[in-house]
Amino acid sequence: MGTPRIPAEIDPRDVLAIDSLLSDQELLGRDTVRRFVADRVTPMWASGSTRAGSPVEMAREFGALGLLGMHLDGYGCAGASATEYGLACTELEAGDSGVRSFVSVQGSLAMFPIWAFGSEDHKARWLPSMAAGESIGCFGLTEADSGSDPASMRTTARRAPTGDWILDGSKMWITNGSIADVAVVWARTDPDGPDEGRVRGFVVPTDSRGFSAPEIHRKVSLRASVTSELVLDSVRLPADAVLPGASGMRGPLSCLNEARFGIAFGACGAARACYESALHYATQRIQFGQPIASFQLTQAKLVQMMVATQKGTLLALHLGRMKDAGTLATPQISFAKMDNVAMALEVARTARSVLGANGITTEYPVIRHMNNLESVYTYEGTNEIHTLILGQAITGIAAFG
Ligand code: TGC
Ligand code: FAD
């Protein structure tokens, strides 16, 4: 039986020594991404800018680091473990949720369906250039009137007598939409046709006639991410544009599992960045002749943020280990996406309060993370939808409608 050590010093960034649960390879990969974020992502905001842009300028660098389609194998992808992918998401989101979003959408939402459900031609045509960051992908599921209930989508895919597909409709809130070279678009087939009205996925080159992607402006969240509408005005595609391996809602929902997994890790990065910012500020800021870190109420906030972040990180790591072992179930992904994003948002709000008035400026990263997390709370299944997925899992009763 071991006697607890009395440490001379504890690492405030990793009080539970979670790093000791990671292999050398995992630490190496994690530290590489951490350095990249410090060198390339953090300076994006150094002037306190609220820039609206896109990490697309870094796409080839992400590719060179093996971050795009990182947990897929073959076709130029890195073939990393799920845990390694998750750890990378944590580091990217410690920089900015929009940067993690870019990598999530490319790898988990655009490359994954091509990799899992595409034909050999789709894979050979798109995956190597997407893995290298030379081609950008997006994922069109949500519509203006079909958000939490994507099965109610109105975008249609009709078969022409020639066998071509004709897509009509529009998608809303699509990350990377107007900078994409290829869109994976989900559409409902003709109820009287051979697909009997099932939802199918299509690989749509964005230079197809009838395709356009107007950007959505005036966002005050995820400003480092491009969000667009996709308009499909009788877009004619060859017969082989359909993903052969996906029929029904199981196809798009399987892609969401991959992205939600990355978000469960990513949220811990945003929380960590907010906690560290508040910890540093609290030791520097003097009020009543003392650093505010010396006040019991401030210490309570710092400890709550630290404990919540560490617990979330353990949860994410457990998820990663289960995914690598092939035992992960979808409600468990909902558990972690729901709880870790809510945790990160709470940590961000608490950190904001520790920074006082300075907390409302973009001189510090906290309010940027806080605003970003409002989107992360909503996308990839809202907090309420994940609550209901878990509610159904434990009661056996669906309470969605
Ligand atoms: P339901 O009738 O329950 O199921 C239909 C079929 O799908 C299967 N299924 C799943 N398969 C894989 N993974 C999952 N997580 C699955 N959940 C269900 C199910 O077994 C069934 O299969 P089969 O073969 O029997 O037909 O489905 P439903 O239509 O009632 O929907 C349930 C619900 C509400 C949970 C689902 O619609 C949902 O998750 N809604 C939330 C929508 C959402 O998350 N949208 C995300 C859009 S993408 C995005 O936000 C990107 S953000 C990008 C960024 O990171 O920047
Ligand atoms: P709604 O579904 O209208 O929900 C509104 C509110 O009602 C929410 O609080 C919700 O939880 C609640 N609600 C809905 N149904 C229920 C219910 N049954 N019970 C209880 N409460 C309920 N989509 C893509 O396809 N691809 C993308 O790349 C993409 N990127 C995005 C990027 C950003 C920045 C954002 C903000 C969104 C993105 N989305 C994307 C869309 C995102 O997935 C949807 O916004 C999300 O699924 C919620 O849909 P909605 O916004 O229409 O909200």
Short mmCIF file of C-alpha atoms and ligand atoms in Angstrom, two decimals:
data_model
loop_
_atom_site.label_atom_id
_atom_site.label_comp_id
_atom_site.label_asym_id
_atom_site.label_seq_id
_atom_site.Cartn_x
_atom_site.Cartn_y
_atom_site.Cartn_z
CA MET A 1 0.00 0.00 0.00
CA GLY A 2 1.45 3.36 -1.01
CA THR A 3 1.62 6.30 1.35
CA PRO A 4 0.58 9.56 -0.33
CA ARG A 5 3.53 11.71 -1.27
CA ILE A 6 3.65 15.23 0.11
CA PRO A 7 4.83 17.09 -2.98
CA ALA A 8 7.11 20.08 -2.65
CA GLU A 9 5.24 21.59 -5.56
CA ILE A 10 2.24 20.60 -7.63
CA ASP A 11 1.75 21.49 -11.31
CA PRO A 12 -1.19 23.92 -11.28
CA ARG A 13 -1.79 23.03 -14.92
CA ASP A 14 -2.09 19.31 -14.20
CA VAL A 15 -2.87 18.85 -10.52
CA LEU A 16 -4.04 15.25 -10.99
CA ALA A 17 -0.93 14.37 -13.03
CA ILE A 18 -3.10 13.29 -15.96
CA ASP A 19 -0.01 13.50 -18.17
CA SER A 20 1.27 10.40 -16.40
CA LEU A 21 -1.58 8.47 -18.05
CA LEU A 22 -0.28 9.33 -21.52
CA SER A 23 2.31 7.34 -23.46
CA ASP A 24 5.53 8.94 -24.69
CA GLN A 25 4.12 8.98 -28.20
CA GLU A 26 0.92 10.67 -27.03
CA LEU A 27 2.92 13.30 -25.13
CA LEU A 28 5.15 13.93 -28.12
CA GLY A 29 2.19 14.44 -30.45
CA ARG A 30 0.38 16.60 -27.90
CA ASP A 31 3.44 18.79 -27.33
CA THR A 32 4.00 19.24 -31.07
CA VAL A 33 0.48 20.59 -31.49
CA ARG A 34 0.85 22.70 -28.32
CA ARG A 35 3.96 24.33 -29.80
CA PHE A 36 2.24 24.91 -33.13
CA VAL A 37 -0.64 26.64 -31.37
CA ALA A 38 1.75 28.85 -29.39
CA ASP A 39 3.70 29.78 -32.55
CA ARG A 40 0.92 30.12 -35.08
CA VAL A 41 -2.51 30.36 -33.47
CA THR A 42 -2.02 32.49 -30.35
CA PRO A 43 -0.29 35.30 -32.34
CA MET A 44 -3.41 35.57 -34.53
CA TRP A 45 -5.00 37.25 -31.52
CA ALA A 46 -1.95 39.00 -30.11
CA SER A 47 -3.17 42.47 -30.98
CA GLY A 48 -6.47 41.80 -29.27
CA SER A 49 -7.98 41.52 -32.71
CA THR A 50 -11.52 40.27 -33.16
CA ARG A 51 -10.68 39.30 -36.70
CA ALA A 52 -13.12 37.32 -38.69
CA GLY A 53 -11.02 35.04 -40.84
CA SER A 54 -10.33 31.41 -41.17
CA PRO A 55 -7.55 29.04 -40.24
CA VAL A 56 -7.62 28.11 -43.94
CA GLU A 57 -4.30 29.92 -44.29
CA MET A 58 -2.84 27.24 -42.04
CA ALA A 59 -4.47 24.33 -43.86
CA ARG A 60 -1.24 23.07 -45.42
CA GLU A 61 0.56 23.38 -42.10
CA PHE A 62 -2.18 21.32 -40.45
CA GLY A 63 -1.68 18.84 -43.27
CA ALA A 64 2.07 18.70 -42.75
CA LEU A 65 1.49 18.01 -39.05
CA GLY A 66 -0.81 15.12 -39.96
CA LEU A 67 -3.82 16.76 -38.26
CA LEU A 68 -6.31 16.44 -41.13
CA GLY A 69 -8.13 13.13 -41.06
CA MET A 70 -5.64 12.30 -38.35
CA HIS A 71 -7.43 9.23 -36.98
CA LEU A 72 -8.12 7.73 -40.41
CA ASP A 73 -5.65 5.47 -42.15
CA GLY A 74 -4.48 5.18 -45.75
CA TYR A 75 -4.83 7.78 -48.51
CA GLY A 76 -2.23 10.07 -46.92
CA CYS A 77 -3.92 10.16 -43.50
CA ALA A 78 -1.82 9.87 -40.35
CA GLY A 79 -3.49 6.75 -38.93
CA ALA A 80 -3.19 8.09 -35.37
CA SER A 81 -5.20 6.68 -32.49
CA ALA A 82 -8.48 8.24 -31.39
CA THR A 83 -6.79 9.41 -28.20
CA GLU A 84 -4.02 11.14 -30.15
CA TYR A 85 -6.65 12.85 -32.29
CA GLY A 86 -8.50 13.94 -29.15
CA LEU A 87 -5.35 15.31 -27.52
CA ALA A 88 -4.66 17.35 -30.67
CA CYS A 89 -8.20 18.75 -30.50
CA THR A 90 -7.58 19.84 -26.89
CA GLU A 91 -4.48 21.79 -27.91
CA LEU A 92 -6.10 23.35 -30.99
CA GLU A 93 -9.12 24.50 -28.99
CA ALA A 94 -6.86 25.92 -26.27
CA GLY A 95 -5.85 28.24 -29.12
CA ASP A 96 -9.32 28.85 -30.52
CA SER A 97 -12.48 26.79 -31.01
CA GLY A 98 -12.58 27.98 -34.62
CA VAL A 99 -9.23 26.34 -35.29
CA ARG A 100 -10.39 23.06 -33.77
CA SER A 101 -13.62 23.42 -35.76
CA PHE A 102 -11.67 23.72 -39.00
CA VAL A 103 -9.76 20.52 -38.25
CA SER A 104 -12.88 18.70 -36.97
CA VAL A 105 -14.93 19.54 -40.01
CA GLN A 106 -12.20 18.63 -42.45
CA GLY A 107 -11.29 15.32 -40.79
CA SER A 108 -14.39 14.10 -39.01
CA LEU A 109 -17.20 15.52 -41.12
CA ALA A 110 -15.85 15.79 -44.67
CA MET A 111 -13.06 13.19 -44.91
CA PHE A 112 -14.66 10.61 -42.60
CA PRO A 113 -17.81 10.01 -44.73
CA ILE A 114 -15.67 9.73 -47.87
CA TRP A 115 -13.32 7.33 -46.06
CA ALA A 116 -16.07 5.27 -44.43
CA PHE A 117 -18.82 5.34 -47.08
CA GLY A 118 -17.19 6.50 -50.31
CA SER A 119 -16.23 4.55 -53.43
CA GLU A 120 -12.60 3.84 -54.21
CA ASP A 121 -12.75 6.69 -56.73
CA HIS A 122 -14.06 9.15 -54.12
CA LYS A 123 -11.30 8.17 -51.73
CA ALA A 124 -8.49 8.35 -54.27
CA ARG A 125 -9.80 11.62 -55.73
CA TRP A 126 -10.28 13.53 -52.48
CA LEU A 127 -8.59 12.05 -49.41
CA PRO A 128 -4.88 12.60 -50.23
CA SER A 129 -5.37 16.27 -51.11
CA MET A 130 -7.66 16.82 -48.12
CA ALA A 131 -5.13 15.18 -45.78
CA ALA A 132 -2.47 17.53 -47.16
CA GLY A 133 -4.70 20.60 -46.68
CA GLU A 134 -4.69 21.24 -50.43
CA SER A 135 -8.44 20.68 -50.74
CA ILE A 136 -10.97 21.87 -48.17
CA GLY A 137 -14.19 20.04 -47.34
CA CYS A 138 -17.47 20.90 -45.65
CA PHE A 139 -20.46 18.94 -44.37
CA GLY A 140 -24.00 19.99 -45.23
CA LEU A 141 -26.63 18.49 -42.98
CA THR A 142 -28.41 21.36 -41.16
CA GLU A 143 -31.03 23.43 -42.94
CA ALA A 144 -32.74 26.67 -41.91
CA ASP A 145 -35.80 24.71 -40.77
CA SER A 146 -34.05 21.44 -39.80
CA GLY A 147 -31.48 21.90 -37.06
CA SER A 148 -31.84 19.53 -34.13
CA ASP A 149 -34.13 17.38 -36.28
CA PRO A 150 -32.07 16.87 -39.43
CA ALA A 151 -34.30 14.00 -40.58
CA SER A 152 -36.91 16.66 -41.46
CA MET A 153 -34.58 18.03 -44.19
CA ARG A 154 -36.13 19.35 -47.40
CA THR A 155 -33.13 19.14 -49.72
CA THR A 156 -33.96 16.57 -52.37
CA ALA A 157 -31.98 14.26 -54.64
CA ARG A 158 -33.83 13.14 -57.77
CA ARG A 159 -32.66 10.61 -60.31
CA ALA A 160 -32.70 11.84 -63.94
CA PRO A 161 -33.52 9.26 -66.65
CA THR A 162 -29.78 9.27 -67.51
CA GLY A 163 -28.94 8.08 -63.97
CA ASP A 164 -27.56 11.49 -62.98
CA TRP A 165 -28.61 12.95 -59.64
CA ILE A 166 -30.22 16.39 -59.36
CA LEU A 167 -29.93 18.14 -56.01
CA ASP A 168 -32.24 20.97 -54.95
CA GLY A 169 -32.44 22.80 -51.66
CA SER A 170 -30.25 24.68 -49.23
CA LYS A 171 -28.15 24.06 -46.15
CA MET A 172 -27.52 26.53 -43.35
CA TRP A 173 -24.72 27.22 -40.85
CA ILE A 174 -22.12 25.22 -42.74
CA THR A 175 -18.57 25.55 -41.43
CA ASN A 176 -16.01 26.15 -44.22
CA GLY A 177 -18.89 26.28 -46.77
CA SER A 178 -17.65 29.18 -48.89
CA ILE A 179 -13.99 28.11 -48.80
CA ALA A 180 -14.63 24.44 -49.57
CA ASP A 181 -13.56 22.59 -52.70
CA VAL A 182 -15.89 19.72 -51.92
CA ALA A 183 -19.11 19.49 -49.95
CA VAL A 184 -20.56 16.32 -48.50
CA VAL A 185 -24.27 17.05 -48.83
CA TRP A 186 -27.08 14.98 -47.32
CA ALA A 187 -30.37 14.94 -49.24
CA ARG A 188 -33.65 13.05 -49.24
CA THR A 189 -34.33 10.81 -52.20
CA ASP A 190 -37.59 10.35 -54.06
CA PRO A 191 -40.03 8.27 -51.95
CA ASP A 192 -41.14 6.45 -55.12
CA GLY A 193 -37.61 5.76 -56.35
CA PRO A 194 -35.26 2.87 -55.62
CA ASP A 195 -33.96 4.58 -52.46
CA GLU A 196 -37.53 4.86 -51.13
CA GLY A 197 -37.07 8.35 -49.72
CA ARG A 198 -34.01 7.49 -47.65
CA VAL A 199 -31.38 10.15 -46.95
CA ARG A 200 -28.23 9.70 -49.05
CA GLY A 201 -24.89 11.50 -49.01
CA PHE A 202 -23.36 13.15 -52.08
CA VAL A 203 -19.84 14.24 -52.91
CA VAL A 204 -20.36 17.66 -54.51
CA PRO A 205 -17.44 19.55 -56.06
CA THR A 206 -18.17 23.16 -55.17
CA ASP A 207 -17.51 24.30 -58.73
CA SER A 208 -20.57 22.33 -59.86
CA ARG A 209 -23.06 24.41 -61.82
CA GLY A 210 -25.94 25.55 -59.57
CA PHE A 211 -23.88 25.36 -56.37
CA SER A 212 -23.19 28.51 -54.38
CA ALA A 213 -22.15 29.22 -50.79
CA PRO A 214 -22.89 32.70 -49.50
CA GLU A 215 -21.03 33.44 -46.29
CA ILE A 216 -22.92 34.25 -43.08
CA HIS A 217 -21.68 37.53 -41.58
CA ARG A 218 -22.12 39.40 -38.29
CA LYS A 219 -21.16 36.48 -36.07
CA VAL A 220 -19.78 37.43 -32.66
CA SER A 221 -18.82 33.82 -31.94
CA LEU A 222 -16.29 31.64 -33.78
CA ARG A 223 -14.96 34.61 -35.66
CA ALA A 224 -11.96 32.59 -36.80
CA SER A 225 -14.24 30.25 -38.68
CA VAL A 226 -16.12 30.69 -41.93
CA THR A 227 -19.83 29.79 -41.73
CA SER A 228 -21.98 29.71 -44.85
CA GLU A 229 -25.22 28.76 -46.46
CA LEU A 230 -25.06 26.18 -49.26
CA VAL A 231 -27.49 26.71 -52.12
CA LEU A 232 -28.17 23.79 -54.46
CA ASP A 233 -30.08 24.98 -57.47
CA SER A 234 -30.65 21.92 -59.68
CA VAL A 235 -27.07 20.76 -59.19
CA ARG A 236 -26.55 17.90 -61.62
CA LEU A 237 -24.14 15.21 -60.48
CA PRO A 238 -23.03 11.96 -62.10
CA ALA A 239 -24.60 8.71 -60.87
CA ASP A 240 -21.46 7.83 -58.94
CA ALA A 241 -21.54 11.03 -56.85
CA VAL A 242 -23.59 9.23 -54.20
CA LEU A 243 -21.76 7.69 -51.23
CA PRO A 244 -22.41 3.98 -51.83
CA GLY A 245 -21.93 2.91 -48.22
CA ALA A 246 -24.49 5.15 -46.50
CA SER A 247 -28.26 4.93 -46.72
CA GLY A 248 -30.55 6.52 -44.13
CA MET A 249 -29.85 8.84 -41.20
CA ARG A 250 -27.31 6.43 -39.79
CA GLY A 251 -24.82 7.81 -42.39
CA PRO A 252 -24.72 11.48 -41.29
CA LEU A 253 -25.22 10.62 -37.61
CA SER A 254 -22.15 8.35 -37.72
CA CYS A 255 -20.07 11.32 -38.89
CA LEU A 256 -21.35 13.38 -35.96
CA ASN A 257 -20.00 10.75 -33.55
CA GLU A 258 -16.49 11.43 -34.83
CA ALA A 259 -16.76 15.20 -34.53
CA ARG A 260 -18.53 15.13 -31.15
CA PHE A 261 -15.72 12.96 -29.82
CA GLY A 262 -13.17 15.62 -30.83
CA ILE A 263 -15.28 18.38 -29.28
CA ALA A 264 -15.37 16.54 -25.92
CA PHE A 265 -11.58 16.83 -25.88
CA GLY A 266 -11.47 20.28 -27.47
CA ALA A 267 -13.67 21.88 -24.82
CA CYS A 268 -11.09 20.92 -22.18
CA GLY A 269 -8.51 22.97 -24.07
CA ALA A 270 -10.72 26.07 -24.08
CA ALA A 271 -11.45 25.57 -20.37
CA ARG A 272 -7.76 25.13 -19.59
CA ALA A 273 -6.85 28.31 -21.46
CA CYS A 274 -9.46 30.28 -19.50
CA TYR A 275 -8.40 28.80 -16.16
CA GLU A 276 -4.72 29.54 -16.83
CA SER A 277 -5.49 33.07 -17.92
CA ALA A 278 -7.48 33.69 -14.72
CA LEU A 279 -4.82 32.06 -12.54
CA HIS A 280 -2.08 34.25 -13.99
CA TYR A 281 -4.20 37.39 -13.79
CA ALA A 282 -5.18 36.69 -10.18
CA THR A 283 -1.56 36.51 -9.09
CA GLN A 284 -0.75 39.84 -10.79
CA ARG A 285 -3.77 41.99 -10.09
CA ILE A 286 -3.51 43.95 -6.85
CA GLN A 287 -6.57 45.19 -4.97
CA PHE A 288 -6.79 46.16 -1.30
CA GLY A 289 -2.99 45.97 -1.35
CA GLN A 290 -2.90 42.26 -2.16
CA PRO A 291 -3.02 40.05 -5.26
CA ILE A 292 -6.65 39.09 -5.82
CA ALA A 293 -5.45 35.44 -5.72
CA SER A 294 -5.03 35.91 -1.99
CA PHE A 295 -8.77 36.40 -1.44
CA GLN A 296 -10.64 33.27 -0.42
CA LEU A 297 -13.47 33.92 -2.87
CA THR A 298 -11.02 34.18 -5.77
CA GLN A 299 -9.20 31.03 -4.69
CA ALA A 300 -12.54 29.21 -4.60
CA LYS A 301 -13.17 30.25 -8.21
CA LEU A 302 -9.69 29.17 -9.30
CA VAL A 303 -10.05 25.81 -7.60
CA GLN A 304 -13.51 25.22 -9.07
CA MET A 305 -12.17 25.99 -12.56
CA MET A 306 -9.16 23.73 -12.07
CA VAL A 307 -11.20 20.83 -10.68
CA ALA A 308 -13.83 21.07 -13.42
CA THR A 309 -11.18 21.21 -16.15
CA GLN A 310 -9.23 18.27 -14.77
CA LYS A 311 -12.40 16.15 -14.38
CA GLY A 312 -13.42 16.96 -17.93
CA THR A 313 -9.95 16.04 -19.16
CA LEU A 314 -10.16 12.68 -17.39
CA LEU A 315 -13.57 12.09 -18.93
CA ALA A 316 -12.24 12.87 -22.40
CA LEU A 317 -9.27 10.58 -21.90
CA HIS A 318 -11.56 7.76 -20.77
CA LEU A 319 -13.62 8.33 -23.92
CA GLY A 320 -10.44 8.14 -26.01
CA ARG A 321 -9.36 4.89 -24.38
CA MET A 322 -12.81 3.38 -25.01
CA LYS A 323 -12.80 4.50 -28.64
CA ASP A 324 -9.37 2.99 -29.17
CA ALA A 325 -10.52 -0.23 -27.52
CA GLY A 326 -13.59 -0.32 -29.80
CA THR A 327 -16.01 -0.25 -26.85
CA LEU A 328 -17.33 3.32 -27.11
CA ALA A 329 -21.14 3.69 -27.39
CA THR A 330 -22.89 6.73 -28.82
CA PRO A 331 -24.62 7.85 -25.55
CA GLN A 332 -21.17 7.96 -23.96
CA ILE A 333 -20.10 10.45 -26.64
CA SER A 334 -23.20 12.52 -25.81
CA PHE A 335 -22.26 12.35 -22.10
CA ALA A 336 -18.85 13.88 -22.80
CA LYS A 337 -19.90 16.40 -25.50
CA MET A 338 -22.76 17.64 -23.31
CA ASP A 339 -20.89 17.82 -20.03
CA ASN A 340 -17.50 19.02 -21.18
CA VAL A 341 -18.86 21.86 -23.29
CA ALA A 342 -21.16 22.98 -20.44
CA MET A 343 -18.18 22.72 -18.10
CA ALA A 344 -15.96 24.80 -20.40
CA LEU A 345 -18.62 27.50 -20.76
CA GLU A 346 -19.00 27.70 -16.98
CA VAL A 347 -15.22 27.87 -16.54
CA ALA A 348 -15.01 30.63 -19.17
CA ARG A 349 -17.71 32.67 -17.41
CA THR A 350 -16.00 32.25 -14.03
CA ALA A 351 -12.62 33.19 -15.52
CA ARG A 352 -14.23 36.25 -17.07
CA SER A 353 -15.41 37.36 -13.65
CA VAL A 354 -11.91 36.94 -12.17
CA LEU A 355 -10.57 39.29 -14.85
CA GLY A 356 -13.06 42.00 -13.87
CA ALA A 357 -13.42 44.72 -16.50
CA ASN A 358 -10.37 43.42 -18.34
CA GLY A 359 -12.34 40.24 -18.88
CA ILE A 360 -14.62 41.93 -21.38
CA THR A 361 -11.80 42.87 -23.74
CA THR A 362 -10.08 40.74 -26.34
CA GLU A 363 -6.72 41.71 -24.81
CA TYR A 364 -7.28 38.47 -22.90
CA PRO A 365 -8.44 35.24 -24.50
CA VAL A 366 -11.26 34.54 -22.07
CA ILE A 367 -14.23 36.33 -23.60
CA ARG A 368 -13.24 35.06 -27.05
CA HIS A 369 -13.33 31.48 -25.73
CA MET A 370 -16.59 32.23 -23.93
CA ASN A 371 -18.25 33.54 -27.09
CA ASN A 372 -16.87 30.63 -29.12
CA LEU A 373 -18.20 28.11 -26.62
CA GLU A 374 -21.73 29.45 -27.11
CA SER A 375 -21.54 28.02 -30.65
CA VAL A 376 -19.92 24.80 -29.50
CA TYR A 377 -22.78 24.41 -26.98
CA THR A 378 -25.25 24.56 -29.88
CA TYR A 379 -23.55 22.80 -32.76
CA GLU A 380 -22.97 19.07 -33.11
CA GLY A 381 -26.17 18.47 -31.11
CA THR A 382 -27.28 21.06 -28.59
CA ASN A 383 -26.87 20.45 -24.88
CA GLU A 384 -30.60 19.65 -24.75
CA ILE A 385 -30.39 17.08 -27.57
CA HIS A 386 -27.50 15.27 -25.84
CA THR A 387 -29.48 15.34 -22.60
CA LEU A 388 -32.35 13.65 -24.43
CA ILE A 389 -30.05 11.10 -26.07
CA LEU A 390 -28.83 10.17 -22.59
CA GLY A 391 -32.36 10.30 -21.19
CA GLN A 392 -33.42 7.80 -23.82
CA ALA A 393 -30.39 5.62 -23.07
CA ILE A 394 -31.19 5.34 -19.37
CA THR A 395 -34.99 5.16 -19.52
CA GLY A 396 -35.57 3.52 -22.88
CA ILE A 397 -38.05 6.32 -23.68
CA ALA A 398 -37.45 8.81 -26.52
CA ALA A 399 -38.54 12.30 -25.43
CA PHE A 400 -37.59 14.25 -28.58
CA GLY A 401 -41.05 14.99 -29.88
P1 TGC B 1 -33.19 7.89 -35.02
O1 TGC B 1 -34.53 7.52 -35.58
O2 TGC B 1 -32.94 7.77 -33.56
O3 TGC B 1 -32.07 7.08 -35.78
C1 TGC B 1 -32.02 7.01 -37.20
C2 TGC B 1 -30.96 5.99 -37.57
O4 TGC B 1 -29.67 6.47 -37.17
C3 TGC B 1 -29.08 5.59 -36.19
N1 TGC B 1 -28.41 6.47 -35.22
C4 TGC B 1 -27.08 6.62 -35.21
N2 TGC B 1 -26.13 6.04 -35.95
C5 TGC B 1 -24.87 6.41 -35.71
N3 TGC B 1 -24.54 7.31 -34.76
C6 TGC B 1 -25.47 7.91 -33.99
N4 TGC B 1 -25.11 8.80 -33.06
C7 TGC B 1 -26.82 7.57 -34.20
N5 TGC B 1 -28.00 7.94 -33.65
C8 TGC B 1 -28.95 7.27 -34.28
C9 TGC B 1 -30.25 4.82 -35.61
O5 TGC B 1 -29.81 3.60 -35.08
C10 TGC B 1 -31.11 4.65 -36.84
O6 TGC B 1 -30.51 3.67 -37.66
P2 TGC B 1 -31.40 2.69 -38.59
O7 TGC B 1 -30.40 1.86 -39.29
O8 TGC B 1 -32.31 1.95 -37.65
O9 TGC B 1 -32.17 3.61 -39.50
O10 TGC B 1 -32.84 9.35 -35.49
P3 TGC B 1 -33.64 10.69 -35.39
O11 TGC B 1 -33.82 11.23 -36.76
O12 TGC B 1 -34.87 10.51 -34.53
O13 TGC B 1 -32.58 11.63 -34.66
C11 TGC B 1 -32.20 11.50 -33.37
C12 TGC B 1 -31.38 12.74 -32.93
C13 TGC B 1 -32.30 13.87 -32.48
C14 TGC B 1 -30.58 12.26 -31.73
C15 TGC B 1 -30.45 13.23 -34.06
O14 TGC B 1 -31.18 13.75 -35.09
C16 TGC B 1 -29.47 14.27 -33.61
O15 TGC B 1 -28.40 13.94 -33.13
N6 TGC B 1 -29.78 15.61 -33.79
C17 TGC B 1 -28.81 16.65 -33.58
C18 TGC B 1 -28.36 17.21 -34.93
C19 TGC B 1 -26.91 17.55 -34.97
O16 TGC B 1 -26.13 17.20 -34.11
N7 TGC B 1 -26.50 18.20 -36.03
C20 TGC B 1 -25.10 18.50 -36.23
C21 TGC B 1 -24.85 19.06 -37.60
S1 TGC B 1 -23.15 19.15 -38.03
C22 TGC B 1 -22.53 20.35 -37.07
O17 TGC B 1 -23.12 20.91 -36.21
C23 TGC B 1 -21.11 20.67 -37.35
S2 TGC B 1 -20.42 21.84 -36.30
C24 TGC B 1 -18.95 21.90 -37.08
C25 TGC B 1 -17.82 22.38 -36.33
O18 TGC B 1 -17.22 21.61 -35.52
O19 TGC B 1 -17.43 23.51 -36.64
P1 FAD B 2 -32.94 24.35 -33.10
O1 FAD B 2 -32.93 22.92 -33.45
O2 FAD B 2 -33.99 25.22 -33.71
O3 FAD B 2 -33.01 24.48 -31.52
C1 FAD B 2 -33.32 25.72 -30.85
C2 FAD B 2 -33.44 25.40 -29.35
O4 FAD B 2 -34.50 24.43 -29.16
C3 FAD B 2 -32.18 24.76 -28.78
O5 FAD B 2 -32.00 25.18 -27.45
C4 FAD B 2 -32.51 23.27 -28.80
O6 FAD B 2 -31.79 22.52 -27.85
C5 FAD B 2 -34.00 23.30 -28.48
N1 FAD B 2 -34.65 22.08 -28.94
C6 FAD B 2 -34.80 21.62 -30.22
N2 FAD B 2 -35.44 20.45 -30.22
C7 FAD B 2 -35.68 20.13 -28.93
C8 FAD B 2 -36.31 19.04 -28.27
N3 FAD B 2 -36.80 18.00 -28.96
N4 FAD B 2 -36.40 19.06 -26.93
C9 FAD B 2 -35.88 20.09 -26.22
N5 FAD B 2 -35.27 21.17 -26.77
C10 FAD B 2 -35.18 21.18 -28.11
N6 FAD B 2 -24.44 22.16 -39.33
C11 FAD B 2 -23.96 21.39 -40.34
O7 FAD B 2 -24.67 20.57 -40.91
N7 FAD B 2 -22.66 21.53 -40.76
C12 FAD B 2 -21.81 22.42 -40.20
O8 FAD B 2 -20.64 22.49 -40.58
C13 FAD B 2 -22.30 23.25 -39.14
N8 FAD B 2 -21.49 24.20 -38.60
C14 FAD B 2 -22.00 25.07 -37.67
C15 FAD B 2 -21.23 26.14 -37.22
C16 FAD B 2 -21.76 27.06 -36.33
C17 FAD B 2 -20.93 28.23 -35.88
C18 FAD B 2 -23.07 26.89 -35.81
C19 FAD B 2 -23.65 27.85 -34.80
C20 FAD B 2 -23.85 25.84 -36.26
C21 FAD B 2 -23.34 24.93 -37.20
N9 FAD B 2 -24.14 23.89 -37.72
C22 FAD B 2 -23.65 23.08 -38.73
C23 FAD B 2 -25.55 23.78 -37.34
C24 FAD B 2 -25.76 23.17 -35.96
O9 FAD B 2 -25.56 21.80 -35.99
C25 FAD B 2 -27.20 23.51 -35.53
O10 FAD B 2 -27.20 24.89 -35.21
C26 FAD B 2 -27.66 22.68 -34.34
O11 FAD B 2 -27.84 21.34 -34.71
C27 FAD B 2 -28.97 23.23 -33.72
O12 FAD B 2 -29.91 23.51 -34.70
P2 FAD B 2 -30.67 24.96 -34.70
O13 FAD B 2 -29.62 26.00 -34.60
O14 FAD B 2 -31.56 24.97 -35.88
O15 FAD B 2 -31.49 24.99 -33.37
#
